[in-house]
CSV table of C-alpha atoms in Angstrom, one decimal:
chain,number,residue,atom,x,y,z
A,1,MET,CA,-36.0,49.2,82.1
A,2,ARG,CA,-37.2,46.5,79.5
A,3,SER,CA,-40.5,48.4,79.3
A,4,LYS,CA,-38.7,51.4,78.2
A,5,PHE,CA,-36.7,49.9,75.8
A,6,THR,CA,-39.6,48.2,74.3
A,7,LEU,CA,-41.6,51.5,74.1
A,8,VAL,CA,-38.7,53.0,72.3
A,9,PHE,CA,-38.3,50.4,70.0
A,10,LEU,CA,-42.2,50.1,69.1
A,11,MET,CA,-41.7,54.0,68.5
A,12,ILE,CA,-39.1,53.6,66.0
A,13,LEU,CA,-41.0,50.5,64.2
A,14,PHE,CA,-44.2,52.4,63.8
A,15,LEU,CA,-43.2,56.4,63.6
A,16,THR,CA,-40.5,56.0,61.0
A,17,PRO,CA,-41.7,58.2,58.1
A,18,LYS,CA,-41.6,56.7,54.6
A,19,ILE,CA,-38.7,58.4,53.5
A,20,PHE,CA,-36.6,55.3,54.8
A,21,SER,CA,-38.5,53.5,51.9
A,22,GLN,CA,-37.0,50.0,51.4
A,23,LYS,CA,-34.0,50.7,53.7
A,24,LEU,CA,-35.9,49.4,57.0
A,25,ASN,CA,-36.3,45.7,57.7
A,26,ILE,CA,-38.1,44.2,60.7
A,27,GLY,CA,-38.5,40.5,61.3
A,28,ILE,CA,-38.2,37.6,63.9
A,29,GLU,CA,-35.6,34.9,64.6
A,30,ASN,CA,-35.2,31.7,66.1
A,31,GLY,CA,-32.1,29.1,66.6
A,32,ILE,CA,-29.9,27.4,68.9
A,33,ASN,CA,-26.8,28.4,70.6
A,34,PHE,CA,-23.9,26.2,71.9
A,35,SER,CA,-22.6,27.2,75.3
A,36,LYS,CA,-19.0,27.5,76.5
A,37,VAL,CA,-17.0,28.8,79.2
A,38,ASN,CA,-14.2,31.3,78.3
A,39,LYS,CA,-11.2,32.3,80.2
A,40,SER,CA,-11.2,30.2,83.0
A,41,ASP,CA,-8.4,28.5,84.5
A,42,PHE,CA,-10.0,25.0,85.2
A,43,TYR,CA,-13.8,24.9,84.5
A,44,GLN,CA,-14.8,23.6,81.2
A,45,PRO,CA,-18.3,21.8,81.2
A,46,THR,CA,-19.4,20.0,78.2
A,47,SER,CA,-21.1,22.2,75.5
A,48,GLN,CA,-24.8,22.4,75.8
A,49,PRO,CA,-27.4,23.5,73.2
A,50,GLY,CA,-30.3,26.0,74.1
A,51,PRO,CA,-32.8,28.3,72.3
A,52,VAL,CA,-32.3,31.8,70.8
A,53,ASN,CA,-35.2,33.8,69.7
A,54,GLY,CA,-36.1,37.3,69.4
A,55,ILE,CA,-36.9,40.3,67.1
A,56,PHE,CA,-34.7,42.8,65.1
A,57,ALA,CA,-34.8,45.9,63.0
A,58,ARG,CA,-32.2,46.4,60.3
A,59,TYR,CA,-31.5,49.8,58.5
A,60,GLU,CA,-29.3,49.9,55.2
A,61,LEU,CA,-26.7,52.6,55.1
A,62,GLY,CA,-26.2,53.0,51.4
A,63,ASN,CA,-25.9,49.9,49.3
A,64,TRP,CA,-23.0,48.4,51.3
A,65,PHE,CA,-23.4,48.8,55.0
A,66,ILE,CA,-26.2,47.6,57.7
A,67,VAL,CA,-26.9,48.7,61.2
A,68,GLN,CA,-28.9,46.1,63.1
A,69,SER,CA,-30.3,46.1,66.6
A,70,GLY,CA,-33.3,44.2,68.4
A,71,VAL,CA,-34.1,42.1,71.6
A,72,ASN,CA,-33.3,38.8,71.9
A,73,HIS,CA,-33.7,36.0,74.5
A,74,ALA,CA,-31.2,33.4,75.2
A,75,THR,CA,-30.5,30.4,77.2
A,76,PHE,CA,-27.4,29.0,78.2
A,77,TYR,CA,-27.2,25.5,79.7
A,78,PHE,CA,-24.0,24.3,81.5
A,79,ASP,CA,-23.5,20.5,82.6
A,80,GLN,CA,-22.1,20.4,86.0
A,81,ASN,CA,-20.6,17.1,87.3
A,82,SER,CA,-20.1,16.6,90.8
A,83,LEU,CA,-18.3,13.7,91.9
A,84,ASN,CA,-17.6,12.4,95.3
A,85,ASN,CA,-15.5,9.3,95.3
A,86,TYR,CA,-14.4,7.6,98.1
A,87,ASN,CA,-10.6,6.3,98.0
A,88,SER,CA,-10.6,3.1,99.6
A,89,GLY,CA,-6.7,3.6,100.2
A,90,TYR,CA,-4.1,0.7,99.7
A,91,HIS,CA,-4.9,-2.4,97.8
A,92,VAL,CA,-3.0,-5.4,97.0
A,93,PHE,CA,-2.8,-5.8,93.2
A,94,SER,CA,-6.0,-3.9,92.7
A,95,HIS,CA,-7.5,-0.7,91.4
A,96,SER,CA,-9.3,2.1,93.2
A,97,SER,CA,-10.7,5.4,91.9
A,98,THR,CA,-9.6,8.8,93.7
A,99,PHE,CA,-11.0,12.4,93.3
A,100,ASN,CA,-9.4,15.4,91.7
A,101,PRO,CA,-11.6,18.5,91.8
A,102,PHE,CA,-10.6,19.6,88.4
A,103,LEU,CA,-11.1,16.1,86.7
A,104,LYS,CA,-14.5,14.0,85.9
A,105,SER,CA,-13.3,10.9,87.6
A,106,SER,CA,-14.5,7.4,86.8
A,107,SER,CA,-13.7,3.9,88.0
A,108,PHE,CA,-10.8,2.0,86.6
A,109,ALA,CA,-12.2,-1.8,86.9
A,110,ALA,CA,-12.1,-0.9,90.6
A,111,SER,CA,-12.8,-4.0,92.9
A,112,THR,CA,-13.1,-2.5,96.3
A,113,PHE,CA,-14.1,1.2,96.3
A,114,ASN,CA,-17.2,3.3,96.8
A,115,SER,CA,-17.9,5.9,94.5
A,116,THR,CA,-21.1,8.2,94.2
A,117,SER,CA,-21.9,11.1,91.5
A,118,GLN,CA,-24.6,13.4,90.7
A,119,SER,CA,-25.0,15.6,87.6
A,120,SER,CA,-26.9,18.9,87.8
A,121,GLU,CA,-27.6,21.4,85.0
A,122,LEU,CA,-26.6,25.0,85.5
A,123,LYS,CA,-28.8,27.3,83.5
A,124,TYR,CA,-28.6,31.1,82.7
A,125,SER,CA,-31.1,33.2,80.7
A,126,PHE,CA,-30.5,36.6,79.0
A,127,LEU,CA,-32.5,39.2,77.6
A,128,ARG,CA,-30.0,40.8,75.1
A,129,ILE,CA,-29.9,44.2,73.3
A,130,PRO,CA,-27.4,43.9,70.3
A,131,LEU,CA,-25.9,46.3,68.0
A,132,TYR,CA,-24.3,45.6,64.9
A,133,LEU,CA,-22.7,47.2,61.8
A,134,LYS,CA,-22.2,44.8,58.9
A,135,PHE,CA,-21.1,45.0,55.4
A,136,LYS,CA,-23.5,43.3,52.7
A,137,THR,CA,-23.2,42.5,49.0
A,138,PRO,CA,-26.1,43.5,46.8
A,139,GLY,CA,-28.3,41.2,45.0
A,140,ARG,CA,-31.4,39.0,45.8
A,141,LEU,CA,-28.7,36.6,47.2
A,142,ASN,CA,-26.6,38.3,49.5
A,143,PHE,CA,-24.1,37.8,52.0
A,144,GLU,CA,-23.4,39.9,55.3
A,145,ILE,CA,-20.3,40.0,57.7
A,146,GLY,CA,-19.5,42.3,60.8
A,147,GLY,CA,-19.7,42.7,64.5
A,148,GLY,CA,-20.7,44.7,67.6
A,149,ALA,CA,-21.6,44.6,71.0
A,150,TYR,CA,-24.5,43.6,72.9
A,151,TYR,CA,-26.1,44.2,76.7
A,152,ALA,CA,-27.8,41.5,78.3
A,153,LEU,CA,-29.8,41.5,81.6
A,154,LEU,CA,-30.1,38.0,83.6
A,155,THR,CA,-33.9,36.8,83.8
A,156,ASN,CA,-33.3,34.0,85.9
A,157,ASP,CA,-36.2,34.0,88.5
A,158,GLU,CA,-33.7,32.5,91.4
A,159,PHE,CA,-31.4,35.8,90.9
A,160,ARG,CA,-34.2,38.5,89.5
A,161,GLY,CA,-37.6,37.3,90.2
A,162,LYS,CA,-39.5,35.8,93.0
A,163,ASP,CA,-36.8,34.1,94.6
A,164,LYS,CA,-34.2,36.7,94.6
A,165,ASP,CA,-34.3,37.7,98.2
A,166,TYR,CA,-32.8,34.1,98.9
A,167,ASN,CA,-29.8,34.8,97.1
A,168,GLU,CA,-29.0,38.3,98.2
A,169,GLY,CA,-25.4,39.1,97.8
A,170,TYR,CA,-24.8,35.4,96.6
A,171,GLY,CA,-25.9,35.3,93.1
A,172,PRO,CA,-24.0,36.3,89.9
A,173,PRO,CA,-24.0,39.5,88.2
A,174,LEU,CA,-27.4,40.6,87.1
A,175,ASN,CA,-26.1,42.0,83.8
A,176,ASP,CA,-23.4,41.3,81.2
A,177,TRP,CA,-22.2,42.7,78.1
A,178,GLY,CA,-19.9,41.6,75.4
A,179,TRP,CA,-18.8,41.3,71.6
A,180,ILE,CA,-20.2,39.8,68.8
A,181,LEU,CA,-19.0,38.3,65.4
A,182,ALA,CA,-21.7,37.6,63.0
A,183,SER,CA,-22.1,36.8,59.2
A,184,SER,CA,-25.6,35.8,57.5
A,185,VAL,CA,-26.8,34.5,54.0
A,186,ASN,CA,-30.1,36.3,52.8
A,187,TYR,CA,-32.7,35.7,50.0
A,188,GLY,CA,-35.2,38.2,49.0
A,189,ILE,CA,-38.5,36.4,48.1
A,190,ASN,CA,-40.2,39.5,46.7
A,191,GLU,CA,-40.2,43.4,47.4
A,192,ARG,CA,-41.5,42.8,50.8
A,193,TRP,CA,-40.3,39.6,52.3
A,194,ASN,CA,-36.9,37.9,52.8
A,195,LEU,CA,-35.3,34.7,54.5
A,196,PHE,CA,-31.7,34.4,56.2
A,197,ALA,CA,-29.7,31.9,57.9
A,198,ALA,CA,-27.3,33.6,60.4
A,199,GLY,CA,-24.5,32.5,62.6
A,200,GLN,CA,-22.6,34.4,65.4
A,201,ILE,CA,-20.0,33.9,68.1
A,202,THR,CA,-20.5,36.1,71.2
A,203,SER,CA,-18.0,36.6,74.0
A,204,GLY,CA,-19.3,37.9,77.6
A,205,GLN,CA,-17.2,40.2,79.9
A,206,LYS,CA,-18.3,39.4,83.2
A,207,GLU,CA,-17.7,36.5,85.5
A,208,TYR,CA,-20.0,33.9,86.0
A,209,PHE,CA,-18.1,31.0,87.3
A,210,ASP,CA,-15.8,32.6,89.7
A,211,PHE,CA,-15.6,29.8,92.3
A,212,SER,CA,-12.4,31.1,93.8
A,213,GLU,CA,-10.1,33.8,93.2
A,214,ASP,CA,-7.9,31.7,90.8
A,215,VAL,CA,-10.8,30.4,88.8
A,216,GLY,CA,-12.7,32.6,86.6
A,217,GLY,CA,-15.2,31.9,83.6
A,218,LYS,CA,-17.0,33.9,81.3
A,219,ILE,CA,-20.1,32.9,79.2
A,220,GLY,CA,-19.5,32.8,75.6
A,221,SER,CA,-21.6,30.8,72.6
A,222,THR,CA,-21.8,30.0,69.1
A,223,GLU,CA,-25.1,30.3,67.7
A,224,LEU,CA,-27.2,29.5,64.6
A,225,THR,CA,-30.4,31.3,63.9
A,226,PHE,CA,-33.1,31.4,61.0
A,227,GLY,CA,-35.6,33.9,60.5
A,228,ILE,CA,-37.7,35.8,58.1
A,229,GLY,CA,-37.7,39.8,57.4
A,230,TYR,CA,-40.4,42.5,56.1
A,231,LYS,CA,-40.0,45.7,54.6
A,232,PRO,CA,-43.0,47.9,55.9
A,233,PHE,CA,-42.5,50.5,53.6
A,234,LYS,CA,-43.3,49.8,49.7
A,235,SER,CA,-41.0,51.0,47.1
A,236,ASP,CA,-42.0,52.5,43.9
A,237,LYS,CA,-40.1,50.0,41.8
A,238,TYR,CA,-38.9,46.8,43.0
A,239,ILE,CA,-35.4,46.3,41.3
A,240,TYR,CA,-32.2,45.1,42.4
A,241,LYS,CA,-29.9,47.9,41.0
A,242,THR,CA,-26.8,46.8,39.0
A,243,ASP,CA,-23.3,47.7,40.4
A,244,SER,CA,-19.9,47.5,38.7
A,245,LEU,CA,-18.5,46.7,42.3
A,246,GLY,CA,-21.5,44.1,42.7
A,247,GLN,CA,-20.5,42.3,39.7
A,248,SER,CA,-17.1,41.9,40.9
A,249,ILE,CA,-17.6,39.9,44.0
A,250,LYS,CA,-18.0,36.1,44.6
A,251,ILE,CA,-19.4,34.6,47.9
A,252,LEU,CA,-17.4,31.4,48.9
A,253,PRO,CA,-19.4,29.3,52.0
A,254,HIS,CA,-17.3,26.2,52.6
A,255,THR,CA,-16.8,23.4,55.2
A,256,GLY,CA,-14.3,20.6,55.7
A,257,VAL,CA,-11.7,19.0,58.0
A,258,ASN,CA,-8.6,20.7,59.1
A,259,ILE,CA,-5.4,18.4,60.1
A,260,SER,CA,-3.2,20.4,62.6
A,261,ASN,CA,-0.4,20.1,65.0
A,262,VAL,CA,2.3,22.5,66.4
A,263,ARG,CA,5.9,23.3,65.5
A,264,SER,CA,7.7,23.0,69.0
A,265,SER,CA,11.1,24.5,69.8
A,266,GLU,CA,12.2,21.5,71.8
A,267,ASN,CA,10.3,18.7,71.9
A,268,LYS,CA,9.4,18.3,68.1
A,269,ASN,CA,8.6,14.4,68.0
A,270,GLU,CA,6.0,14.4,71.1
A,271,TYR,CA,3.3,16.5,69.7
A,272,LYS,CA,0.8,14.3,67.8
A,273,PRO,CA,-1.5,15.3,65.0
A,274,LEU,CA,-5.4,16.4,65.4
A,275,THR,CA,-8.2,16.3,63.2
A,276,GLY,CA,-11.0,19.2,63.7
A,277,LEU,CA,-13.8,21.0,61.8
A,278,SER,CA,-13.2,24.0,59.3
A,279,THR,CA,-15.9,25.9,58.1
A,280,GLY,CA,-16.9,29.7,57.1
A,281,VAL,CA,-17.3,32.2,54.3
A,282,THR,CA,-14.9,33.8,52.1
A,283,MET,CA,-15.4,36.9,50.0
A,284,CYS,CA,-13.8,37.3,46.6
A,285,PHE,CA,-13.2,40.9,45.4
A,286,ILE,CA,-12.1,40.7,41.8
A,287,LEU,CA,-9.4,43.1,40.9
A,288,ASP,CA,-8.8,41.9,37.3
A,289,PRO,CA,-9.8,38.9,35.2
A,290,LYS,CA,-6.8,36.8,36.6
A,291,VAL,CA,-6.3,38.5,40.1
A,292,SER,CA,-8.4,38.8,43.1
A,293,PHE,CA,-8.3,39.7,46.6
A,294,LEU,CA,-9.6,37.2,49.5
A,295,THR,CA,-10.9,37.8,52.9
A,296,GLY,CA,-13.7,36.7,55.0
A,297,ALA,CA,-14.2,34.9,58.3
A,298,TRP,CA,-13.5,31.0,59.1
A,299,TYR,CA,-13.9,29.0,62.1
A,300,GLU,CA,-11.0,26.6,62.6
A,301,ARG,CA,-10.4,24.1,65.4
A,302,LYS,CA,-6.7,23.4,65.9
A,303,GLY,CA,-4.7,21.6,68.4
A,304,TYR,CA,-2.7,18.7,68.9
A,305,GLY,CA,-2.5,15.3,70.9
A,306,LEU,CA,-0.4,14.2,73.8
A,307,ASN,CA,0.7,10.8,74.8
A,308,TYR,CA,3.5,10.3,77.3
A,309,VAL,CA,4.3,9.6,80.8
A,310,GLY,CA,4.1,13.0,82.5
A,311,ASP,CA,1.9,15.3,84.7
A,312,TYR,CA,0.7,18.0,82.4
A,313,SER,CA,-2.3,17.6,79.7
A,314,PHE,CA,-1.4,20.5,77.7
A,315,ILE,CA,2.4,20.5,77.3
A,316,TYR,CA,5.0,17.7,77.1
A,317,LEU,CA,6.9,18.0,80.2
A,318,PRO,CA,8.4,14.5,81.5
A,319,PRO,CA,8.2,13.8,85.1
A,320,SER,CA,11.6,14.0,87.3
A,321,GLU,CA,13.9,11.0,87.4
A,322,SER,CA,13.4,10.8,91.0
A,323,ASN,CA,10.1,9.7,90.7
A,324,THR,CA,10.5,6.3,89.5
A,325,LEU,CA,8.0,4.4,91.7
A,326,ASN,CA,4.8,6.6,90.9
A,327,PHE,CA,4.1,7.6,87.2
A,328,THR,CA,1.0,9.3,85.3
A,329,GLU,CA,0.1,8.2,81.7
A,330,ILE,CA,-1.4,11.2,80.0
A,331,GLN,CA,-3.5,10.7,77.0
A,332,SER,CA,-5.1,14.4,76.1
A,333,GLU,CA,-6.3,16.4,72.8
A,334,VAL,CA,-5.7,20.0,73.3
A,335,ARG,CA,-8.3,21.9,71.1
A,336,LEU,CA,-8.0,25.6,70.2
A,337,ASP,CA,-11.0,27.0,68.5
A,338,TYR,CA,-10.1,30.3,66.4
A,339,VAL,CA,-11.9,32.6,64.3
A,340,THR,CA,-9.4,33.4,61.6
A,341,PHE,CA,-9.4,36.2,59.0
A,342,PRO,CA,-7.3,35.5,55.9
A,343,PHE,CA,-6.0,38.4,53.6
A,344,MET,CA,-5.0,36.7,50.4
A,345,LEU,CA,-4.2,37.6,46.8
A,346,GLU,CA,-5.3,35.0,44.2
A,347,ILE,CA,-4.1,34.2,40.8
A,348,SER,CA,-6.6,32.3,38.5
A,349,PHE,CA,-6.0,30.2,35.2
A,350,GLY,CA,-8.4,28.2,33.0
A,351,ARG,CA,-11.9,29.0,31.5
A,352,LYS,CA,-14.3,26.6,32.1
A,353,ILE,CA,-12.7,24.6,34.8
A,354,GLN,CA,-10.7,27.4,36.9
A,355,SER,CA,-7.5,26.8,38.8
A,356,ASN,CA,-6.8,29.5,41.5
A,357,ILE,CA,-3.6,29.9,43.6
A,358,ASN,CA,-3.7,32.2,46.7
A,359,PHE,CA,-1.2,33.1,49.1
A,360,GLY,CA,-1.0,35.7,52.1
A,361,GLY,CA,-1.4,36.1,55.5
A,362,TYR,CA,-4.1,35.5,58.5
A,363,TYR,CA,-5.2,36.9,61.8
A,364,SER,CA,-6.9,34.5,64.0
A,365,TRP,CA,-8.7,35.2,67.3
A,366,LEU,CA,-8.7,32.4,70.2
A,367,GLN,CA,-12.2,31.7,71.4
A,368,ASN,CA,-11.8,28.8,73.5
A,369,ALA,CA,-8.6,26.6,74.6
A,370,PHE,CA,-9.2,23.3,76.5
A,371,ALA,CA,-7.7,19.8,76.9
A,372,GLN,CA,-9.8,16.5,77.0
A,373,GLY,CA,-8.7,12.8,77.4
A,374,GLU,CA,-7.5,10.9,80.3
A,375,GLN,CA,-5.0,10.1,82.8
A,376,ILE,CA,-3.9,6.9,84.5
A,377,VAL,CA,-1.8,7.5,87.8
A,378,THR,CA,0.1,4.6,89.2
A,379,TYR,CA,1.4,4.4,92.6
A,380,ASN,CA,3.8,1.1,93.3
A,381,TYR,CA,4.3,-0.2,96.9
A,382,ASP,CA,6.3,-3.0,98.4
A,383,TYR,CA,3.5,-5.7,97.8
A,384,GLY,CA,0.8,-3.9,95.4
A,385,TYR,CA,-0.2,-1.2,93.6
A,386,ASN,CA,-2.8,1.5,93.4
A,387,LYS,CA,-4.2,2.9,89.7
A,388,THR,CA,-6.7,5.5,89.4
A,389,LYS,CA,-8.1,6.6,85.8
A,390,SER,CA,-9.6,9.9,85.4
A,391,SER,CA,-10.9,12.0,82.4
A,392,ILE,CA,-9.5,15.1,81.9
A,393,ASN,CA,-11.7,18.2,81.1
A,394,GLN,CA,-9.5,21.2,81.5
A,395,SER,CA,-10.0,24.8,80.4
A,396,LEU,CA,-6.6,26.3,79.0
A,397,ASP,CA,-7.6,29.9,78.3
A,398,HIS,CA,-4.7,31.4,80.3
A,399,TRP,CA,-2.0,28.9,78.8
A,400,PHE,CA,-2.5,30.2,75.1
A,401,LYS,CA,-2.2,33.7,73.7
A,402,LYS,CA,-5.5,35.4,72.6
A,403,SER,CA,-4.4,35.7,68.9
A,404,ASP,CA,-2.4,34.0,66.2
A,405,VAL,CA,-0.8,35.4,63.1
A,406,GLY,CA,1.2,33.5,60.1
A,407,PHE,CA,0.9,32.8,56.5
A,408,MET,CA,-1.2,31.2,54.1
A,409,VAL,CA,-1.1,29.3,50.8
A,410,GLY,CA,-3.8,27.5,48.8
A,411,TYR,CA,-5.1,26.1,45.8
A,412,ARG,CA,-8.7,25.9,44.9
A,413,ILE,CA,-10.4,24.3,41.8
A,414,ASP,CA,-13.7,25.4,40.7
A,415,ILE,CA,-16.1,23.1,38.7
A,416,PRO,CA,-19.2,24.5,37.0
A,417,LEU,CA,-22.0,21.9,37.8
A,418,PHE,CA,-24.8,24.7,38.3
A,419,LYS,CA,-25.9,27.8,36.6
A,420,TRP,CA,-25.9,30.0,39.5
A,421,CYS,CA,-22.8,28.7,41.1
A,422,ASP,CA,-19.5,26.4,41.0
A,423,VAL,CA,-18.6,23.8,43.1
A,424,PHE,CA,-15.1,23.9,44.4
A,425,ILE,CA,-12.3,21.9,46.1
A,426,TYR,CA,-9.8,23.9,48.0
A,427,ALA,CA,-6.6,22.9,49.9
A,428,ASN,CA,-5.0,25.3,52.3
A,429,GLN,CA,-1.6,25.3,54.1
A,430,SER,CA,-1.0,27.8,57.1
A,431,ILE,CA,2.0,28.5,58.9
A,432,GLY,CA,2.0,30.2,62.4
A,433,ALA,CA,4.6,32.8,62.7
A,434,LYS,CA,4.7,33.6,66.4
A,435,SER,CA,4.6,31.1,69.5
A,436,ILE,CA,0.9,30.6,70.9
A,437,PHE,CA,1.9,29.4,74.3
A,438,ASN,CA,1.8,31.7,77.0
A,439,ASN,CA,4.6,30.8,79.5
A,440,GLN,CA,4.5,34.0,81.5
A,441,GLU,CA,6.0,33.9,84.9
A,442,GLU,CA,3.0,35.2,86.7
A,443,LEU,CA,1.0,32.1,85.2
A,444,ARG,CA,2.9,29.6,87.2
A,445,ASN,CA,2.7,28.8,91.0
A,446,THR,CA,5.4,27.4,93.3
A,447,SER,CA,4.5,23.6,92.2
A,448,GLN,CA,5.1,24.5,88.5
A,449,PRO,CA,8.3,24.2,87.0
A,450,LYS,CA,9.5,27.1,84.3
A,451,ILE,CA,8.2,26.0,81.0
A,452,GLU,CA,10.6,27.6,78.3
A,453,GLU,CA,8.8,25.8,75.1
A,454,GLU,CA,7.5,27.7,72.2
A,455,LEU,CA,4.7,26.3,70.1
A,456,ARG,CA,3.6,27.4,66.7
A,457,THR,CA,0.4,26.2,64.8
A,458,ASN,CA,0.8,24.3,61.6
A,459,SER,CA,-2.2,23.1,59.9
A,460,THR,CA,-3.8,21.9,56.5
A,461,SER,CA,-7.3,22.2,55.6
A,462,VAL,CA,-9.2,20.2,52.8
A,463,LEU,CA,-12.6,22.0,51.9
A,464,ILE,CA,-15.3,21.9,49.6
A,465,GLY,CA,-17.9,24.6,48.9
A,466,LEU,CA,-19.7,26.9,46.3
A,467,THR,CA,-18.4,30.1,44.6
A,468,ILE,CA,-21.5,32.3,44.1
A,469,PRO,CA,-21.2,35.2,41.9
A,470,VAL,CA,-23.2,38.4,43.1
A,471,PHE,CA,-25.7,38.5,40.1
A,472,GLN,CA,-28.4,41.2,40.2
A,473,LYS,CA,-31.5,40.7,38.7
């Protein structure tokens, strides 16, 4: 199948007639991915970097859209920690370490216990065929944003190559498919060559970490690539056409910190603020000299912290009063990774130094949900106690809804420092309008109480970035 696809791809590249002119662009890309496991009840390995490289072909659909495909190879690494801890049992005023299959355990000043651990690295390699549709701005320096889907073939030797007979019937799926959200910044060097930097988020749809019927796990990634493109057909004239719409667009890449928490319906003082990353690109469409429309794609890490005596790492739920001898101390950070799409109107004031007030709504798409931290369990007896310290590394995909909506308001000040762009400082406040906690009946088992609490997001972002007008030359 791979040979057939390669033949078709080469035919498209070399047999395309010159009527396509400057609309066809081919090239290579290389970069890095950061793997993650999506939609798993328990399994949340540490993110690992891996390589991405490939070739692409893009075709312009008019002045504002691009369709893109190609072939790339990506390898995803996952750190598996397999700990076999032996609990030496009852101790007189000493500490011991116990094993929880969903927690990475470690010793807690242990005096008499045996502990062994081993670490193994799991690797999945894929040959992927993506298909995108992206919106682009005109000009030598331009921005693209869009999405699409991909089909992937697993290329691991142990599952598809020379060792496949040893894993017959026991291996993972030999193919996958999923969704892609992508954006890039491009610069035209001359009439033939261009450079670009691109970022994308992928979300696979097949299970690769299905250890039991209750534990799922799909492969996802955050990727950053760099590349160079070439236009094989020379145009008669090398110009970037002036366009009234293009002159009314600004690109605003940004990065900064996001200070978030949740508004709880029942335990308002038990949830602690959490600081995370916020980065992305905003597009500003100028409707009037003083009025604009803003949209784009932002990556935001939101969440909250917990520090209490209880049993759950992701929601405040104190232990029952009858359990007075044994107690668990929880210190965890619940991290929620979102891709956010803002939709705001903006009003501008000032001339040289410009002030901008924007307001509107947002839609956020949950990419990953997990808790990290530690728990200390104390068992008290008549003449001593037993204490266990474990690190929490728990996936929470099923406990949080896949999307969030709410309201946004912000203030941005643009300072002209360069001829080609302004530098800005931006403060943004977002307020969630619906509960993000998924407390459906089917998520509970017989050992879990019913949780009625509602959680809504609340975050403040402080960002710096560039305001780049789309000038054509």
